[in-house]
Amino acid sequence: QVQLVESGGGSVQAGGSLRLSCAASGITYSAYCMGWFRQAPGKEREGVAHMNPFGRTTYGDSVKGRFAISKDNAKNTLYLQMNSLKPEDTAMYYCAAVSWGLGGCGQYKHWGQGTQVTVSS
């Protein structure tokens, strides 16, 4: 059974930093595409950052240059370093995973429960 557990959320002032973690069981990060998403109240879910099994990363336009996704395969843990946080970054943050297939990274299949990030001005 796949389980993803996020941690590291909290409240921070604008300009501050947080690092989110996503610990996985039931999957091996080295064979999975991993991603971070967020959803604010009343808004659609937004892709924040993605990493394929080979370490290639992509970012949403709103977080480029401020956020960094990384992983530790030995610990089966995914990270999201968030710097220069803004009030508009306030949202529930989720990690997600899908196995790498012939077509690459497909639709995310496994999701965590989320961790709340609140940025005050």
Tab-separated table of C-alpha atoms in Angstrom, residues 11-120:
chain	number	residue	atom	x	y	z
A	11	SER	CA	2.943	29.857	9.474
A	12	VAL	CA	5.622	32.253	8.340
A	13	GLN	CA	5.913	35.930	7.510
A	14	ALA	CA	6.341	37.133	3.955
A	15	GLY	CA	9.932	36.782	2.844
A	16	GLY	CA	10.509	33.773	5.046
A	17	SER	CA	11.308	30.176	4.181
A	18	LEU	CA	9.918	26.729	4.839
A	19	ARG	CA	10.966	23.251	3.795
A	20	LEU	CA	8.296	20.661	3.186
A	21	SER	CA	9.001	16.945	3.317
A	22	CYS	CA	7.130	14.000	1.868
A	23	ALA	CA	7.970	10.586	3.263
A	24	ALA	CA	6.866	7.628	1.189
A	25	SER	CA	6.195	3.999	1.868
A	26	GLY	CA	5.226	1.381	-0.671
A	27	ILE	CA	7.087	3.032	-3.539
A	28	THR	CA	10.676	3.584	-4.552
A	29	TYR	CA	11.411	7.194	-5.440
A	30	SER	CA	14.059	6.181	-7.937
A	31	ALA	CA	11.326	4.692	-10.157
A	32	TYR	CA	8.640	7.328	-9.658
A	33	CYS	CA	7.744	10.764	-10.890
A	34	MET	CA	7.133	13.031	-7.917
A	35	GLY	CA	5.374	16.342	-7.619
A	36	TRP	CA	4.194	19.052	-5.294
A	37	PHE	CA	0.798	20.653	-5.735
A	38	ARG	CA	-1.093	23.277	-3.799
A	39	GLN	CA	-4.663	24.389	-3.415
A	40	ALA	CA	-5.899	27.562	-1.824
A	41	PRO	CA	-9.528	27.988	-0.670
A	42	GLY	CA	-11.774	28.698	-3.629
A	43	LYS	CA	-9.018	28.057	-6.162
A	44	GLU	CA	-8.120	25.156	-8.410
A	45	ARG	CA	-5.283	22.833	-7.566
A	46	GLU	CA	-2.002	24.107	-8.990
A	47	GLY	CA	1.123	22.203	-9.915
A	48	VAL	CA	4.101	23.675	-8.078
A	49	ALA	CA	7.094	21.500	-8.879
A	50	HIS	CA	7.818	18.154	-10.472
A	51	MET	CA	10.746	15.774	-10.679
A	52	ASN	CA	11.133	12.688	-12.851
A	53	PRO	CA	13.145	9.633	-11.722
A	54	PHE	CA	16.242	10.995	-13.483
A	55	GLY	CA	16.190	14.260	-11.578
A	56	ARG	CA	14.744	16.514	-14.255
A	57	THR	CA	12.665	19.237	-12.659
A	58	THR	CA	9.941	21.621	-13.770
A	59	TYR	CA	8.284	24.453	-11.862
A	60	GLY	CA	5.138	26.470	-12.002
A	61	ASP	CA	5.667	30.006	-13.242
A	62	SER	CA	4.594	31.531	-9.939
A	63	VAL	CA	7.337	29.768	-7.962
A	64	LYS	CA	10.267	29.709	-10.380
A	65	GLY	CA	13.418	30.999	-8.758
A	66	ARG	CA	11.925	30.764	-5.258
A	67	PHE	CA	11.094	27.079	-4.753
A	68	ALA	CA	13.287	24.023	-5.253
A	69	ILE	CA	12.251	20.387	-5.386
A	70	SER	CA	14.688	17.684	-4.376
A	71	LYS	CA	14.682	14.119	-3.151
A	72	ASP	CA	16.722	11.700	-1.136
A	73	ASN	CA	16.274	8.260	-2.689
A	74	ALA	CA	17.979	6.538	0.234
A	75	LYS	CA	15.463	8.045	2.640
A	76	ASN	CA	12.549	7.838	0.190
A	77	THR	CA	11.819	11.454	0.991
A	78	LEU	CA	10.843	14.322	-1.276
A	79	TYR	CA	11.473	17.935	-0.342
A	80	LEU	CA	10.226	21.346	-1.354
A	81	GLN	CA	12.415	24.247	-0.262
A	82	MET	CA	10.342	27.411	-0.350
A	83	ASN	CA	12.117	30.762	-0.117
A	84	SER	CA	10.948	34.352	-0.412
A	85	LEU	CA	7.447	33.277	0.507
A	86	LYS	CA	4.545	35.515	-0.389
A	87	PRO	CA	1.009	35.702	1.027
A	88	GLU	CA	-0.260	34.282	-2.263
A	89	ASP	CA	1.708	31.091	-1.518
A	90	THR	CA	-0.762	30.354	1.266
A	91	ALA	CA	-2.373	26.996	0.496
A	92	MET	CA	-2.558	23.347	1.387
A	93	TYR	CA	0.439	21.625	-0.159
A	94	TYR	CA	0.279	18.044	-1.367
A	95	CYS	CA	2.872	15.645	-2.665
A	96	ALA	CA	1.991	13.158	-5.356
A	97	ALA	CA	3.568	10.212	-7.121
A	98	VAL	CA	3.161	8.118	-10.239
A	99	SER	CA	5.364	5.348	-11.550
A	100	TRP	CA	7.557	6.096	-14.555
A	101	GLY	CA	6.123	4.402	-17.619
A	102	LEU	CA	6.793	4.008	-21.326
A	103	GLY	CA	5.187	7.378	-21.882
A	104	GLY	CA	7.102	9.029	-19.071
A	105	CYS	CA	5.256	10.679	-16.210
A	106	GLY	CA	1.529	10.167	-16.516
A	107	GLN	CA	-1.333	11.353	-14.380
A	108	TYR	CA	-0.457	11.327	-10.696
A	109	LYS	CA	-1.930	8.322	-8.945
A	110	HIS	CA	-0.926	8.589	-5.300
A	111	TRP	CA	-1.529	11.592	-3.059
A	112	GLY	CA	-0.695	12.629	0.453
A	113	GLN	CA	-3.071	14.275	2.896
A	114	GLY	CA	-1.426	17.676	2.650
A	115	THR	CA	0.301	20.164	4.900
A	116	GLN	CA	-0.877	23.736	5.408
A	117	VAL	CA	1.342	26.691	4.586
A	118	THR	CA	0.235	30.141	5.697
A	119	VAL	CA	2.191	33.251	4.772
A	120	SER	CA	1.282	36.508	6.463
